[in-house]
Coordinates of C-alpha atoms (C1' of nucleotides) in Angstrom, one line a residue:
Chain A
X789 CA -13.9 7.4 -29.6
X790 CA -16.1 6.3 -26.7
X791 CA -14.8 6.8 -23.3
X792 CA -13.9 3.4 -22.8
X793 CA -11.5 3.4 -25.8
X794 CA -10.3 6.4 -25.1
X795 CA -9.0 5.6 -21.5
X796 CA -7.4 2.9 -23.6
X797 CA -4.6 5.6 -24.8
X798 CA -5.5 5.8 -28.0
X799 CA -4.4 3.0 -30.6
X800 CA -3.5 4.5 -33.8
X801 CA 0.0 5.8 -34.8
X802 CA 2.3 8.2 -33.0
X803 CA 3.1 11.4 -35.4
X804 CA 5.9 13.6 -34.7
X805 CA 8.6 13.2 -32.1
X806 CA 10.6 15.1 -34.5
X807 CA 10.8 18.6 -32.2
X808 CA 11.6 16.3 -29.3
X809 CA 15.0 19.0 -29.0
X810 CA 17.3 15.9 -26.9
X811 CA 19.3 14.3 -29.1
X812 CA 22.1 16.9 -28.2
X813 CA 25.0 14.8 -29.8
X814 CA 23.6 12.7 -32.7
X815 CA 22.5 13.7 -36.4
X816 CA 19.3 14.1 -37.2
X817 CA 17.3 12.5 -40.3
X818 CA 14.9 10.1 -39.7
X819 CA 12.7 8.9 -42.5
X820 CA 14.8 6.3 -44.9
X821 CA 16.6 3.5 -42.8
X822 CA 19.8 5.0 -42.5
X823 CA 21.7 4.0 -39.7
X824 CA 21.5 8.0 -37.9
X825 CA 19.0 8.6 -35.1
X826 CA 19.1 5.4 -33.0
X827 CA 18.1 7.9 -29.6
X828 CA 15.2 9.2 -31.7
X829 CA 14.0 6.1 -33.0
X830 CA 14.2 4.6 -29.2
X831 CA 12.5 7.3 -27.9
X832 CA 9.4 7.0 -30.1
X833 CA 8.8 3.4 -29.8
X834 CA 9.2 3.9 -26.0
X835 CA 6.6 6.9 -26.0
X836 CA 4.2 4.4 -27.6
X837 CA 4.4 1.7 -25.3
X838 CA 4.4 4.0 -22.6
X839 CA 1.5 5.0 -23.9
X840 CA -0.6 2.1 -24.6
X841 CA 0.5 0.0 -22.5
X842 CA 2.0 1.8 -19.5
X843 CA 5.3 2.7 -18.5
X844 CA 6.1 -0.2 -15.5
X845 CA 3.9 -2.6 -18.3
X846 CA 6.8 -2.4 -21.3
X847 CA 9.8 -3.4 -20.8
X848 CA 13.4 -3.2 -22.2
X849 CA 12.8 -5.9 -24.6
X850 CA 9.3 -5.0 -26.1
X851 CA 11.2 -1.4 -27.0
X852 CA 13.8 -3.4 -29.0
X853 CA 11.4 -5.1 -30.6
X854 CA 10.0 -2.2 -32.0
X855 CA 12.8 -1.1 -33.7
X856 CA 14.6 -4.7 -34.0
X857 CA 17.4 -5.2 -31.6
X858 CA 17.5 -6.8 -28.6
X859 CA 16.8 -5.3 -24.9
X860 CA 20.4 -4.8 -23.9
X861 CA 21.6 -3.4 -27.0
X862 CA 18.7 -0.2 -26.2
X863 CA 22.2 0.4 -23.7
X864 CA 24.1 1.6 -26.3
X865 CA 22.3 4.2 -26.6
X866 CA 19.7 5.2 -23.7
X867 CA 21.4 5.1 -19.9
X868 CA 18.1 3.5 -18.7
X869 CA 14.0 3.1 -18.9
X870 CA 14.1 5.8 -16.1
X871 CA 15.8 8.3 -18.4
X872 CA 13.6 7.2 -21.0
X873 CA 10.8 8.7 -19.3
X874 CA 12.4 11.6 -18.3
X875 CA 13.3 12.4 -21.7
X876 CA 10.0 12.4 -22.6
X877 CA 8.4 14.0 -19.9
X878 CA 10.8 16.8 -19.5
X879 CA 10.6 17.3 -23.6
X880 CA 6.5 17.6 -23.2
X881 CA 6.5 19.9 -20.7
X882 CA 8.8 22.0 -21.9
X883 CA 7.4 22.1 -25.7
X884 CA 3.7 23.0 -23.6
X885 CA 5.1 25.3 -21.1
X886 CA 6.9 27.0 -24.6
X887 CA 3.9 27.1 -26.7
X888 CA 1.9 28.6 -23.6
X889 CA 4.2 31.6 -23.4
X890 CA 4.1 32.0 -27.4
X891 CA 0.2 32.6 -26.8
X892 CA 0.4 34.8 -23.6
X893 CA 3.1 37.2 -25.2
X894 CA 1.1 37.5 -28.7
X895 CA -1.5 40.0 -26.7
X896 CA -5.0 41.1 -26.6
X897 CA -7.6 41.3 -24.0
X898 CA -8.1 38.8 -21.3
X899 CA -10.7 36.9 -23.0
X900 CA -8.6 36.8 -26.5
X901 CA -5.7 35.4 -24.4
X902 CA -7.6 32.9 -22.7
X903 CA -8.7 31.7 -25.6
X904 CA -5.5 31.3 -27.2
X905 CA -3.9 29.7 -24.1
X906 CA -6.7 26.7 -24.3
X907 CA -6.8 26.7 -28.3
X908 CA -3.1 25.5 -27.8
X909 CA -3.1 23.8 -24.8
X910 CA -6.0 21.4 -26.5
X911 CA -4.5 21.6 -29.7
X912 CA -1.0 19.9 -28.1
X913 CA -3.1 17.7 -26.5
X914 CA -4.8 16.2 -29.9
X915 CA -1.4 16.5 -31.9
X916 CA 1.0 15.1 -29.7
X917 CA -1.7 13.0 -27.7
X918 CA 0.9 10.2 -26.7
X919 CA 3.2 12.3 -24.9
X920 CA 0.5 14.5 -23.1
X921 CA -1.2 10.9 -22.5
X922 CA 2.2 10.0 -21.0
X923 CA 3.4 13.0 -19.5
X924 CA 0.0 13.2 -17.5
X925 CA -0.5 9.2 -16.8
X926 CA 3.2 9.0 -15.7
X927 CA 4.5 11.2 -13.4
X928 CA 4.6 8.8 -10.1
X929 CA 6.5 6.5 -12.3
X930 CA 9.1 9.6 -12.2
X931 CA 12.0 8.9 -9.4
X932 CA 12.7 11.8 -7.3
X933 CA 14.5 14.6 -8.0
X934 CA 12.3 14.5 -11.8
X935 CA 9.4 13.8 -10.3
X936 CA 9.7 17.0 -8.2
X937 CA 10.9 19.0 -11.1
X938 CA 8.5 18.3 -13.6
X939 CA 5.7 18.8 -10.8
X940 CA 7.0 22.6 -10.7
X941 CA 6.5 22.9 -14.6
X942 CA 3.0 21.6 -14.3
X943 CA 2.4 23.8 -11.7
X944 CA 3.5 26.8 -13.5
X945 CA 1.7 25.9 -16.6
X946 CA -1.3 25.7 -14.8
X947 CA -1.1 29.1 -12.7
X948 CA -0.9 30.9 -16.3
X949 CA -4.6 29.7 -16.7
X950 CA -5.7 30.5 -13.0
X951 CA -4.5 33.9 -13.3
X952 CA -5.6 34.7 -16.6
X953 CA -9.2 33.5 -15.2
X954 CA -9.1 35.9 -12.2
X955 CA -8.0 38.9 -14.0
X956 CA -10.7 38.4 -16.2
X957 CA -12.7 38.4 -13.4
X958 CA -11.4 41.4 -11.9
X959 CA -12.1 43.2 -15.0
X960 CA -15.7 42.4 -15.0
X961 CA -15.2 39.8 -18.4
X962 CA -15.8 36.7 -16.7
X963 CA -18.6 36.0 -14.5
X964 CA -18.2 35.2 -10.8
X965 CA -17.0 31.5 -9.4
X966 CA -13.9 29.8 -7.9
X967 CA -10.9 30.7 -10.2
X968 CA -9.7 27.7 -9.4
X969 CA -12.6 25.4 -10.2
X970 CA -12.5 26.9 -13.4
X971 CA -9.1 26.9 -14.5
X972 CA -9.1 23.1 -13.8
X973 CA -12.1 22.5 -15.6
X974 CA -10.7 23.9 -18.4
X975 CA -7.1 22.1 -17.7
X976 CA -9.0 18.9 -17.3
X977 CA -11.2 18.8 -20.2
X978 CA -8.1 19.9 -22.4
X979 CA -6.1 16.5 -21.1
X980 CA -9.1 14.5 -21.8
X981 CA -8.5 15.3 -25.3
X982 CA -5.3 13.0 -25.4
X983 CA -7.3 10.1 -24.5
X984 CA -9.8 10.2 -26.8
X985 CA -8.9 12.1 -29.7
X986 CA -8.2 9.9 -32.7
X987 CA -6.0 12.0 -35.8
X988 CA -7.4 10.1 -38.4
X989 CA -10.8 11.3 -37.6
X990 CA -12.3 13.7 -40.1
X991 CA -11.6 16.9 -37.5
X992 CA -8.1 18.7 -37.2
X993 CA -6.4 19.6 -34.0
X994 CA -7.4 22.9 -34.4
X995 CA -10.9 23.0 -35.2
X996 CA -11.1 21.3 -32.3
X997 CA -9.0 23.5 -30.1
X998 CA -11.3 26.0 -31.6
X999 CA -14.4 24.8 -29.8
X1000 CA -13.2 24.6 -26.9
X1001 CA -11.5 27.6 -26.6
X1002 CA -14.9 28.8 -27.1
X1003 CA -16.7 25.9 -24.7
X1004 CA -13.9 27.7 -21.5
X1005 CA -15.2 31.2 -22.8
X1006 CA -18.6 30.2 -22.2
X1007 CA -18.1 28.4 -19.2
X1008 CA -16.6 31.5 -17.5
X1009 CA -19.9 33.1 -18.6
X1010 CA -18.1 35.6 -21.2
X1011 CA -21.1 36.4 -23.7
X1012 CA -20.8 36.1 -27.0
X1013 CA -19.1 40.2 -27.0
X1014 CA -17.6 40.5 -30.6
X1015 CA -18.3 38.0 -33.7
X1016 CA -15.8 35.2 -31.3
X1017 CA -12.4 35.3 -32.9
X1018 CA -12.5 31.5 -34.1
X1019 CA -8.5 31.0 -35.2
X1020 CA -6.7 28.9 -32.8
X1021 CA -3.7 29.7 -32.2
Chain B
X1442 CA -4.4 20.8 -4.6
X1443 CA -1.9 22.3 -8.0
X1444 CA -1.9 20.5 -10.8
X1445 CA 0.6 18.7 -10.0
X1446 CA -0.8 17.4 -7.0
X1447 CA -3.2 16.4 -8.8
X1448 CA -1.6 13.7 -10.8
X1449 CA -0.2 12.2 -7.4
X1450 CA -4.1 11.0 -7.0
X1451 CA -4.8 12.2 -3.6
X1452 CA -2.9 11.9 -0.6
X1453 CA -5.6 12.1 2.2
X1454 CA -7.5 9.0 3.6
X1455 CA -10.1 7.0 2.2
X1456 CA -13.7 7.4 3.0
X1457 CA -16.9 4.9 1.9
X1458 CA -16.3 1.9 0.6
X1459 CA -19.2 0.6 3.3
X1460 CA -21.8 0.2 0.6
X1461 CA -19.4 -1.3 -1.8
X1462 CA -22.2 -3.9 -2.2
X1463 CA -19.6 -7.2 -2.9
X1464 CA -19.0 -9.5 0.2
X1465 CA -22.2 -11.1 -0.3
X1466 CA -21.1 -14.1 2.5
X1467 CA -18.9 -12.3 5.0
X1468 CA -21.2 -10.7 7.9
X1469 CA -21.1 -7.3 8.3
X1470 CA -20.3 -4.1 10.5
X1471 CA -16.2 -2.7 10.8
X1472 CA -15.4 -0.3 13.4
X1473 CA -14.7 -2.1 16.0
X1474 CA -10.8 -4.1 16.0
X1475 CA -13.6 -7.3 15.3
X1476 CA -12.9 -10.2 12.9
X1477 CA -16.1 -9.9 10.9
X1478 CA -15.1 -8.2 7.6
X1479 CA -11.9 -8.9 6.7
X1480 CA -12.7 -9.0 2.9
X1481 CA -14.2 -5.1 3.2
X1482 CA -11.1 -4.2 5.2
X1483 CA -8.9 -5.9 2.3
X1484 CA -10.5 -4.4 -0.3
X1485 CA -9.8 -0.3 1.4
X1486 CA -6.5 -1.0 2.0
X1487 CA -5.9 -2.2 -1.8
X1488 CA -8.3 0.9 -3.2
X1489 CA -5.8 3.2 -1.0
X1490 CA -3.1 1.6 -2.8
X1491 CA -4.2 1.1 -6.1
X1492 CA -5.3 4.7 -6.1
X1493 CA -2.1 6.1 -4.5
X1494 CA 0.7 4.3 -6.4
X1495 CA -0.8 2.8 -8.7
X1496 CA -2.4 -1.2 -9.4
X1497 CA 0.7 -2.7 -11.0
X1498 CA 3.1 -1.1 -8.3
X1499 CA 1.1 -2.9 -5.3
X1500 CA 1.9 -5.7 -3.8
X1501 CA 0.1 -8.2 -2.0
X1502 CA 2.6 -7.7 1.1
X1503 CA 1.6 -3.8 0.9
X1504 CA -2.0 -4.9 1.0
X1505 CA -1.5 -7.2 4.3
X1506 CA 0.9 -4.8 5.7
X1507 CA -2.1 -2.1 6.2
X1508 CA -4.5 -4.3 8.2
X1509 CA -1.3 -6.4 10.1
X1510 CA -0.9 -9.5 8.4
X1511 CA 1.3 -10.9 5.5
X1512 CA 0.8 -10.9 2.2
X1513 CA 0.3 -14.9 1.7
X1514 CA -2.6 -14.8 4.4
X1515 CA -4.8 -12.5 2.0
X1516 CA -5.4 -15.3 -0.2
X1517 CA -7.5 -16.8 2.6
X1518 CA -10.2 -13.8 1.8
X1519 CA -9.6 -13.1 -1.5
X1520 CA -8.6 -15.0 -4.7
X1521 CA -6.1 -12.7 -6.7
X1522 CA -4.9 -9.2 -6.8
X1523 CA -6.9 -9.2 -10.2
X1524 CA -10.0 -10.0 -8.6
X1525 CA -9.9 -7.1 -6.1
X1526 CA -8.9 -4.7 -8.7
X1527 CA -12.6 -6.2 -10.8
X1528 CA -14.6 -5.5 -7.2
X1529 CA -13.3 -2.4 -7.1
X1530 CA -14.3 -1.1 -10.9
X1531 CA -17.1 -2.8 -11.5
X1532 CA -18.7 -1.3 -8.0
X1533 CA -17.5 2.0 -9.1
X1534 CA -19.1 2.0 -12.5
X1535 CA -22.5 0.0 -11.3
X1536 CA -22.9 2.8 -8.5
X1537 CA -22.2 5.3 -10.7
X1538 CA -24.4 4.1 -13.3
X1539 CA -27.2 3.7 -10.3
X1540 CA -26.7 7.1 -9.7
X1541 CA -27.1 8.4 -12.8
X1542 CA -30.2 6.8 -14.0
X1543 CA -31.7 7.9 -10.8
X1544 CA -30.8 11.4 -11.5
X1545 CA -32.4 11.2 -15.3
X1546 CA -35.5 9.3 -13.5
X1547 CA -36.1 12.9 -11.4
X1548 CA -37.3 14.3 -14.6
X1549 CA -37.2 17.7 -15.7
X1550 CA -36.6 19.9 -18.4
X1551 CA -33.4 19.1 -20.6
X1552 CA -31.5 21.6 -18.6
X1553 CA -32.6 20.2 -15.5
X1554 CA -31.6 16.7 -16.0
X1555 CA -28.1 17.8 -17.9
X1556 CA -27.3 20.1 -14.5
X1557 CA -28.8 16.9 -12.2
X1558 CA -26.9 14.0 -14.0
X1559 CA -23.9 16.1 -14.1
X1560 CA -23.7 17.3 -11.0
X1561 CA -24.1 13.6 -10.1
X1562 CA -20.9 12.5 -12.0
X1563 CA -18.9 15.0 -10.6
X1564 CA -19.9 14.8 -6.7
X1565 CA -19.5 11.2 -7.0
X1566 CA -15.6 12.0 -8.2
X1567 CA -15.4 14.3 -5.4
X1568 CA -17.0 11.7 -2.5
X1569 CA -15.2 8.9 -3.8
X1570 CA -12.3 9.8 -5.5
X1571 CA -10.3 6.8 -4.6
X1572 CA -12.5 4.6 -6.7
X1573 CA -13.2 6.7 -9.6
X1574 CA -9.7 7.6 -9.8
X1575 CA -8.7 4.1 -10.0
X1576 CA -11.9 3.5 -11.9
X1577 CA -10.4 5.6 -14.8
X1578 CA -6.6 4.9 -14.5
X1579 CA -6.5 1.3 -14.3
X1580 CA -8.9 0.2 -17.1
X1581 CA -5.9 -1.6 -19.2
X1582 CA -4.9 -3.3 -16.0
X1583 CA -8.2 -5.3 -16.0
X1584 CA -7.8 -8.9 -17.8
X1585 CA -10.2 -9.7 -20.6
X1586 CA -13.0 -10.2 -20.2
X1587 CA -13.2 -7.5 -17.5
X1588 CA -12.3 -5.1 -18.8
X1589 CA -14.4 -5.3 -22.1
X1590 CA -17.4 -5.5 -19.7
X1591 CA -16.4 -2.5 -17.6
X1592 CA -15.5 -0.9 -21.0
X1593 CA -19.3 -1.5 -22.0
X1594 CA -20.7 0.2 -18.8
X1595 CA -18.2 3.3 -19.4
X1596 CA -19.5 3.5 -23.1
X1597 CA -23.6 3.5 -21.5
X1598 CA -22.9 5.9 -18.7
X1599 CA -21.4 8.1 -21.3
X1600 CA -23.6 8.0 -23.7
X1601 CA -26.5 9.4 -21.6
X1602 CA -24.3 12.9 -21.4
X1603 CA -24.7 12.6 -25.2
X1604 CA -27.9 11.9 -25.9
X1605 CA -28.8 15.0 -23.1
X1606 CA -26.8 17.3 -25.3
X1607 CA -28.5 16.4 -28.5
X1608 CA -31.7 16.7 -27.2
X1609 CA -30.8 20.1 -25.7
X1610 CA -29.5 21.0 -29.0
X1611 CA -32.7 19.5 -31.0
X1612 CA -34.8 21.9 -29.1
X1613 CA -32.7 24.8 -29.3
X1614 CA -32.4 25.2 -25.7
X1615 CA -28.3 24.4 -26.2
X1616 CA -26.5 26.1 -28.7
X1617 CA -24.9 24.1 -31.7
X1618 CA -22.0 22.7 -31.4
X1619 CA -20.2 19.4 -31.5
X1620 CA -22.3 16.8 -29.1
X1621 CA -19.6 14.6 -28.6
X1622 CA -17.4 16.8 -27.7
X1623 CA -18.9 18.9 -25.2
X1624 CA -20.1 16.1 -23.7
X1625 CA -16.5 14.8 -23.8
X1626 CA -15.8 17.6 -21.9
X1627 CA -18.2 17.8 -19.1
X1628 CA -17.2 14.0 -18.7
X1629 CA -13.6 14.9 -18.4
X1630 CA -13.7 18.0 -16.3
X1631 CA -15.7 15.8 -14.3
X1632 CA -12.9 12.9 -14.3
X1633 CA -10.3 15.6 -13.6
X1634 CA -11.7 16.2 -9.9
X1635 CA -11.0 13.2 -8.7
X1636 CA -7.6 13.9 -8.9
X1637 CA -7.3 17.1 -7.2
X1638 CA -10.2 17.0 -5.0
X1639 CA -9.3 17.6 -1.3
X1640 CA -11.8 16.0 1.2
X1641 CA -10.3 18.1 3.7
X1642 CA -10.9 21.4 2.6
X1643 CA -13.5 23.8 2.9
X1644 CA -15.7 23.1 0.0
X1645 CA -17.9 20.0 0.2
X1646 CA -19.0 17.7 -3.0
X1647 CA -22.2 19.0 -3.5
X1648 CA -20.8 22.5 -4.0
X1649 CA -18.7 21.7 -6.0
X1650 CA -21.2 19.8 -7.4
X1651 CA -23.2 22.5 -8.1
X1652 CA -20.7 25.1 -9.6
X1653 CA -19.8 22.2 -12.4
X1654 CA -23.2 21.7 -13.1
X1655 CA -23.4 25.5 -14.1
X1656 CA -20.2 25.2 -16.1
X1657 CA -22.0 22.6 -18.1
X1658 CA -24.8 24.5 -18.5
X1659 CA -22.6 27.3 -19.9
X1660 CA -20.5 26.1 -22.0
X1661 CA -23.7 24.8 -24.1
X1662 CA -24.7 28.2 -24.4
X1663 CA -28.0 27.2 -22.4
X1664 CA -28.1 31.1 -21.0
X1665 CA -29.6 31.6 -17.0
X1666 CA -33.6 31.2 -18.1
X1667 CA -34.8 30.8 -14.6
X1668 CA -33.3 31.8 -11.7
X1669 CA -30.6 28.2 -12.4
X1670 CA -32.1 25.8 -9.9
X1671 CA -28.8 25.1 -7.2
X1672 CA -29.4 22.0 -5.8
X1673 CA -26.8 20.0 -6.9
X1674 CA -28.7 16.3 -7.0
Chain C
dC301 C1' -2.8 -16.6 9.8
dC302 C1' 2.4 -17.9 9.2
dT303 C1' 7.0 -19.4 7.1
dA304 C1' 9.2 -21.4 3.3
dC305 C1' 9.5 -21.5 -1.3
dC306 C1' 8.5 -22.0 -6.4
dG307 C1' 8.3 -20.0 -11.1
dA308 C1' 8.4 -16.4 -13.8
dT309 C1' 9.6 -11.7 -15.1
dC310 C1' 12.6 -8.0 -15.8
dG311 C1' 16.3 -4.2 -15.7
dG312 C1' 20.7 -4.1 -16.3
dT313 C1' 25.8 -5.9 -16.8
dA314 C1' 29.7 -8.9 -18.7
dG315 C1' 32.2 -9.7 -22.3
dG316 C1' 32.7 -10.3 -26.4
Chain D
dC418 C1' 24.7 -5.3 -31.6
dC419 C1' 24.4 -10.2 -29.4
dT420 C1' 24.1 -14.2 -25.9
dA421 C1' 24.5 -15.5 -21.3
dC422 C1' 23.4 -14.4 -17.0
dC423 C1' 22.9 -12.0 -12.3
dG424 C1' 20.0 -10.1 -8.7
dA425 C1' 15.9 -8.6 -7.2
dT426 C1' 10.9 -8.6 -7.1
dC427 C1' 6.5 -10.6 -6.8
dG428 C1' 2.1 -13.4 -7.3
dG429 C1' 0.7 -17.3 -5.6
dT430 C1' 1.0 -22.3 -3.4
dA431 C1' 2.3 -25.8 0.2
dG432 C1' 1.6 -27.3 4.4
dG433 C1' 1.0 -26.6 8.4

DNA sequence: CCTACCGATCGGTAGG
DNA sequence: CCTACCGATCGGTAGG
């Protein structure tokens, strides 16, 4: 909750890894102990030592722990650590760069889609903090040609909220300043979230997103126009 | 300079790390090819690397390979990669915490002091984004009890963002709003520019500096009473 | 400041 | 899914 435990990754549980849409060949059905999702399961305890302890930190062996085999039986069912991370990366990005497009193609003024783009980009970020954590933390741990590849979706993501800043500029809605420092203040403050946010804290993902969609409407110097559509996304 | 970029943490060189105040034996004064400080000289190279691929992914033969000697030979001016990596955050967080109470000693009007102490935190990120990339990243990398002492200076440096927001808000001069989080959030957009800050471009810190502080200023609804004093601390 | 080297760790493979 | 084990890496020490 303070900003040294949040750079700490965050310690309580991991939630879903449910969505995570690999897992291409095996069934699905987590929950009792049957014998099913083995890639799922390894995936999730992966993703939260990734997360709290870094990826080069765990290794094959602490994974298998979590799950209780031992480190080269995880080959049975993952090719490596590498694709482990990839998995996961890929999967974030993906889910983010899905969710983004959701908000942008649901309509309204600039300032309406601003706001929605940040409700959900924070709202990922509190919901799925380990894999935003991760997918942020990790990329130089990404061999080439991922590395490269998610790069181009974090790119893309961004440019949606540099954009969207500008032609609210243009259009007289937002005040003047570097597009650019803004979208990234906004970009920034939203990652942030995933290192300190702690779900079993008394505030929901989205009441949260809901400030600061409103906090990056503010900032760009947008008044308070109409009564501040607070749902989010 | 993307997003993306971003995460890479930096590629251009390494400035400061002259008044890293350590080295309390060695004599003084680089520039020159001259013996003298050999432990300064060790220190920038590991920074560099620390900051560029990360503390665990370092080794001691990188280290010596930037100032042309071998790795074994560093121990003559340093005891342990673990202690460099301590030099190196608990410089970053004293200076920054020097910095910051000098900036709340200025005085001022609420507003004042939340645009000085912020535009402090993020021109410092800017300047020496090396260290407070590294500063932020590497936390979990520090042994105990380090890192719990580093942790502690994190937790007072932030605090002082919170405590300027509730007083703001106490005397209606900020608009209400979660403390915590917006001061999250001016801490983490702050964070966020040391990893795409370009030294080489055409901006310096200190605007930079300045535009962030506004952004603060904005997103607590703190409206532009006077004429927003620019100087950027 | 160097070479030689130790001790420990770890990802991944062999071969059941 | 397991044990045994290989090959490579790396922080740090010895002993000049």
């Amino acid at each position: 909750m303070t900003l040294g435990e949040r750079s700490t990754g965050g310690r309580t549980h991991v939630p879903s890894a449910a969505e995570r849409q690999a897992d291409p060949a095996a069934p699905k059905g987590r929950s009792s102990g049957r014998p099913s999702d083995r890639h799922g399961e390894i995936l999730d305890a992966a993703l939260e030592l990734f997360a709290t302890i870094g990826y080069r930190a765990t290794t094959m062996s602490q994974i298998g722990d979590r799950i209780g085999i031992r480190g080269p039986s995880l080959y049975k069912h993952v090719h490596s650590k590498q694709e482990m991370l990839v998995e996961i990366m890929a999967g974030m990005m993906e889910e983010l760069l899905r969710r983004q497009r959701a908000a942008l193609d649901a309509g309204g003024d600039v300032r309406e889609r601003l706001e929605r783009i940040t409700a959900v980009h924070v709202q990922y970020h509190a919901e799925h903090r380990y894999e935003a954590f991760v997918g942020h933390r990790e990329i130089d741990s990404l061999e080439e040609p991922e590395r490269s590849r998610i790069l181009d979706l974090r790119r893309e993501y961004e440019s949606r909220f540099r954009e969207l800043v500008q032609e609210g500029r243009e259009h007289d809605v937002f005040g003047a300043s570097s597009d650019r420092w803004a979208s990234y203040a906004i970009l920034d403050m939203g990652i942030g979230v995933s290192a300190w946010y702690n779900p079993s804290g008394s505030v929901g993902p989205d009441e949260l997103a809901a400030t600061y969609a409103e906090f990056a409407v503010r900032m760009l110097g947008a008044g308070e126009a109409e009564p501040a559509p607070r749902r989010s996304a």
